[in-house]
Coordinates of C-alpha atoms and ligand atoms in Angstrom, one line a residue:
P1 CA 134.2 53.2 171.0
I2 CA 136.7 53.7 173.8
A3 CA 135.2 54.9 177.0
S4 CA 136.7 58.4 176.9
S5 CA 136.0 59.1 173.3
T6 CA 134.0 62.3 172.6
I7 CA 133.4 61.7 168.9
S8 CA 133.7 58.6 166.8
A9 CA 132.7 57.8 163.3
R10 CA 132.5 54.4 161.6
G11 CA 132.4 53.7 157.9
L12 CA 131.1 57.2 157.1
S13 CA 130.4 57.6 153.4
R14 CA 128.5 60.0 151.2
Y15 CA 127.6 59.7 147.6
F16 CA 126.2 62.5 145.4
G17 CA 124.4 60.6 142.6
N18 CA 127.0 58.0 141.6
R19 CA 129.8 60.2 142.6
V20 CA 131.7 59.3 145.9
A21 CA 132.5 62.4 148.0
V22 CA 133.5 60.5 151.2
R23 CA 134.3 56.8 151.4
E24 CA 134.3 54.9 154.7
I25 CA 135.9 57.4 157.0
N26 CA 136.7 56.2 160.5
L27 CA 137.8 58.4 163.3
E28 CA 137.9 58.5 167.1
L29 CA 138.9 61.4 169.3
K30 CA 139.4 61.8 173.0
H31 CA 138.9 64.8 175.3
G32 CA 141.7 67.3 174.8
E33 CA 142.8 66.1 171.4
I34 CA 143.0 68.2 168.2
L35 CA 142.6 66.3 165.0
G36 CA 143.7 67.9 161.7
F37 CA 141.9 66.9 158.5
L38 CA 144.4 67.7 155.9
G39 CA 143.7 67.5 152.2
P40 CA 143.5 69.5 149.0
N41 CA 140.2 71.1 147.7
G42 CA 137.7 68.5 146.9
A43 CA 139.2 65.8 149.2
G44 CA 136.0 65.5 151.1
K45 CA 136.8 67.4 154.2
T46 CA 133.7 69.7 154.2
T47 CA 131.4 66.8 153.4
T48 CA 132.8 64.8 156.3
M49 CA 132.4 67.7 158.7
R50 CA 128.8 68.3 157.6
M51 CA 128.1 64.6 158.4
L52 CA 129.9 64.8 161.7
T53 CA 127.8 67.8 162.8
G54 CA 124.4 66.3 161.6
N55 CA 124.1 68.9 158.8
L56 CA 124.2 66.3 156.1
A57 CA 122.9 62.7 156.1
P58 CA 125.5 60.1 155.4
S59 CA 124.9 57.5 152.7
A60 CA 126.3 54.9 155.1
G61 CA 128.1 54.7 158.5
S62 CA 127.5 56.1 162.0
V63 CA 128.6 58.9 164.3
E64 CA 128.6 58.9 168.1
I65 CA 129.1 62.1 170.1
C66 CA 129.9 61.4 173.7
G67 CA 128.3 58.0 173.3
I68 CA 125.1 59.4 171.7
D69 CA 124.2 58.1 168.3
L70 CA 123.9 61.2 166.0
L71 CA 121.4 59.6 163.7
D72 CA 119.2 58.1 166.4
R73 CA 119.2 61.1 168.8
P74 CA 120.3 64.1 166.7
R75 CA 119.1 66.7 169.1
D76 CA 121.0 65.3 172.1
A77 CA 124.1 64.6 170.0
K78 CA 124.1 68.0 168.4
A79 CA 124.0 69.7 171.8
R80 CA 127.5 68.3 172.4
I81 CA 129.0 69.7 169.1
G82 CA 129.9 73.2 168.0
Y83 CA 130.5 73.9 164.3
L84 CA 132.1 76.7 162.5
P85 CA 131.4 76.2 158.8
E86 CA 133.7 77.4 156.0
I87 CA 131.5 80.4 155.5
P88 CA 130.7 81.5 159.0
P89 CA 127.0 82.1 159.7
L90 CA 127.5 85.7 160.8
Y91 CA 125.0 88.6 160.6
R92 CA 127.0 91.7 159.8
E93 CA 124.2 94.1 160.9
L94 CA 124.1 92.6 164.5
T95 CA 126.3 93.6 167.3
V96 CA 128.6 91.0 168.8
N97 CA 126.3 90.8 171.9
E98 CA 123.1 90.5 169.9
Y99 CA 124.6 87.8 167.7
L100 CA 126.0 85.7 170.5
Q101 CA 122.6 86.0 172.4
L102 CA 120.9 84.7 169.2
A103 CA 123.5 81.9 168.9
A104 CA 122.9 81.0 172.6
R105 CA 119.1 80.7 172.0
L106 CA 119.6 78.7 168.8
H107 CA 121.8 76.3 170.8
R108 CA 119.1 76.2 173.5
V109 CA 121.2 77.6 176.2
N110 CA 119.1 77.8 179.3
N111 CA 117.8 81.5 179.8
A112 CA 119.3 81.6 183.3
K113 CA 122.7 80.6 181.9
I114 CA 122.9 83.0 178.9
R115 CA 124.6 85.8 180.8
F116 CA 127.3 83.4 182.1
A117 CA 127.7 81.7 178.7
L118 CA 128.1 85.1 177.0
D119 CA 130.7 86.3 179.5
S120 CA 132.7 83.1 179.3
V121 CA 132.9 83.0 175.5
V122 CA 133.7 86.7 175.2
Q123 CA 136.5 86.1 177.7
R124 CA 137.7 82.9 176.1
C125 CA 137.8 84.3 172.5
G126 CA 139.3 87.6 173.4
L127 CA 136.2 89.6 172.5
N128 CA 136.3 92.0 175.5
D129 CA 135.2 95.5 174.5
T130 CA 133.7 94.4 171.2
G131 CA 130.2 93.6 172.5
K132 CA 128.5 96.8 171.1
R133 CA 130.3 96.7 167.8
L134 CA 128.6 95.6 164.6
I135 CA 130.0 92.3 163.3
G136 CA 130.4 93.9 159.9
S137 CA 132.7 96.5 161.3
L138 CA 135.2 94.0 162.8
S139 CA 138.4 92.8 161.2
K140 CA 138.3 89.3 159.6
G141 CA 140.3 88.0 162.6
Y142 CA 137.8 89.3 165.1
Q143 CA 134.9 88.0 162.9
Q144 CA 136.5 84.6 163.1
R145 CA 136.7 84.9 166.9
V146 CA 133.0 85.6 166.9
G147 CA 132.5 82.6 164.6
I148 CA 134.4 80.4 167.1
A149 CA 132.5 82.0 170.0
Q150 CA 129.1 81.0 168.5
A151 CA 130.5 77.5 168.1
I152 CA 131.3 77.1 171.8
I153 CA 128.4 79.2 173.4
H154 CA 126.7 76.0 174.5
D155 CA 129.9 74.6 176.0
P156 CA 130.1 71.6 173.6
D157 CA 132.5 68.7 174.1
V158 CA 133.5 68.7 170.4
I159 CA 134.3 71.6 168.1
I160 CA 134.4 71.2 164.4
L161 CA 136.2 74.0 162.5
D162 CA 136.2 74.1 158.7
E163 CA 139.3 75.9 157.4
P164 CA 139.3 78.4 160.3
T165 CA 142.2 80.5 159.1
V166 CA 141.4 80.9 155.4
G167 CA 141.5 84.6 154.3
L168 CA 143.3 85.9 157.5
D169 CA 146.5 87.8 157.6
P170 CA 149.6 86.2 159.3
N171 CA 149.0 87.9 162.6
Q172 CA 145.4 86.9 162.7
I173 CA 146.3 83.4 161.7
R174 CA 148.7 83.2 164.6
E175 CA 146.1 84.4 167.1
I176 CA 143.4 82.1 165.8
R177 CA 145.8 79.1 166.0
T178 CA 146.7 80.0 169.6
L179 CA 143.0 80.2 170.4
I180 CA 142.3 76.8 168.9
R181 CA 145.2 75.2 170.8
E182 CA 143.8 76.6 174.0
L183 CA 140.3 75.3 173.2
G184 CA 141.8 71.9 172.5
T185 CA 143.0 71.5 176.0
E186 CA 139.4 71.7 177.3
R187 CA 137.6 69.8 174.5
S188 CA 138.1 67.8 171.3
V189 CA 138.7 69.7 168.2
I190 CA 138.5 68.7 164.5
L191 CA 139.8 71.2 162.1
S192 CA 140.1 71.0 158.3
T193 CA 142.9 72.6 156.4
H194 CA 145.0 72.4 153.3
L195 CA 147.9 73.9 155.1
L196 CA 150.6 71.6 156.5
P197 CA 152.0 74.2 158.9
E198 CA 148.6 74.5 160.5
V199 CA 148.6 70.8 161.3
E200 CA 152.1 70.9 162.6
S201 CA 151.5 73.9 164.8
V202 CA 148.0 73.1 166.1
C203 CA 147.1 69.4 165.9
D204 CA 147.9 66.4 168.0
R205 CA 146.8 64.0 165.2
V206 CA 146.5 64.2 161.5
Q207 CA 144.2 62.4 159.1
I208 CA 145.1 63.0 155.4
M209 CA 142.1 62.9 153.1
H210 CA 142.5 62.2 149.4
K211 CA 139.6 61.7 146.9
G212 CA 137.2 61.0 149.7
S213 CA 139.3 58.5 151.6
T214 CA 141.6 58.6 154.6
V215 CA 145.0 57.7 153.1
F216 CA 147.1 58.4 156.3
S217 CA 146.5 58.9 160.0
D218 CA 149.0 59.3 162.8
S219 CA 150.1 61.3 165.8
V220 CA 151.8 64.5 164.8
N221 CA 154.3 64.3 167.7
G222 CA 154.9 60.6 167.0
L223 CA 155.9 61.5 163.4
K224 CA 158.3 64.3 164.6
Q225 CA 159.9 61.8 167.1
K226 CA 160.4 59.3 164.3
G227 CA 161.9 62.0 162.1
I228 CA 159.2 61.4 159.5
S229 CA 158.3 64.5 157.5
L230 CA 154.6 65.0 157.1
E231 CA 155.3 67.0 154.0
E232 CA 156.8 64.0 152.2
I233 CA 153.8 61.9 153.2
F234 CA 151.4 64.6 152.0
M235 CA 153.3 65.0 148.7
Q236 CA 152.7 61.4 147.9
F237 CA 149.0 62.0 147.7
T238 CA 148.7 65.4 146.1
Ligands
LIG1 P1 137.2 72.3 149.9 O1 138.5 72.6 150.6 O2 137.1 72.8 148.5 O3 136.0 72.5 150.7 P2 136.8 69.5 150.6 O4 137.9 68.7 150.9 O5 136.0 70.1 151.7 O6 137.2 70.7 149.6 P3 134.2 68.6 149.7 O7 133.7 70.0 149.6 O8 133.8 67.8 150.8 O9 135.8 68.7 149.7 O10 133.9 67.9 148.3 C1 134.2 66.6 148.1 C2 133.6 66.2 146.7 O11 132.2 66.1 146.8 C3 133.9 67.1 145.6 O12 134.2 66.4 144.4 C4 132.7 67.9 145.5 O13 132.5 68.4 144.2 C5 131.6 66.9 145.8 N1 130.4 67.5 146.4 C6 130.4 68.1 147.6 N2 129.1 68.6 147.9 C7 128.4 68.2 146.8 C8 127.0 68.4 146.5 N3 126.1 69.0 147.3 N4 126.6 67.9 145.3 C9 127.4 67.2 144.5 N5 128.7 67.0 144.7 C10 129.2 67.5 145.9

């Protein structure tokens, strides 16, 4: 892996029985890069993200987070990753504060640093004044901010977001995309989506997934400069 890479995967594959869900995925991301995993339902995005976050064992291949092998040293590697699954792990009956404190403990944030960690994610995710509200009473857009806040509470180098704007209204989508872009200046972000505009407005690089394989990978700006339409490329595979 290149020196400054925060996450890299080599030959990552996953079979379910004799069915291939993900086939030999490679990826490498630097600090401050946002990678979009673009692909239709069933392309293998979620399976890949679960392997990248140490939530699913790969059938083959390896993952390194900040130079730490995820399979050899899962605890150390996972400390550098934040994950927002497709269905956020939210507890509707907790207040935002209670939930984020719980998330901080689960991520083993040092007791002395919890206050600071909470304050900074609340600030970062625009959750000021929501601390005492029940999560179940928040709009979907705010719930998603809380989901992102739990993913960054331990100040990880890499954030992995699975379809972070699904089910949100256009305003909420705009706000969440802005937040992701801001987060991407400070860390590496991988986000999965089936929405082309999401990749075009948020991501620096795109990796198109189809039937478990990477079928295309390039810089989003590079494509724009070359006048190549991502839509045409995407259409070839879907
Ligand atoms: P979606 O947008 O629907 O989440 P995806 O691109 O994330 O799609 P995956 O959920 O990774 O796709 O699924 C890839 C393939 O692996 C699909 O064919 C799916 O049916 C299969 N698959 C995923 N998880 C399992 C499992 N636990 N057992 C069996 N097959 C699975």
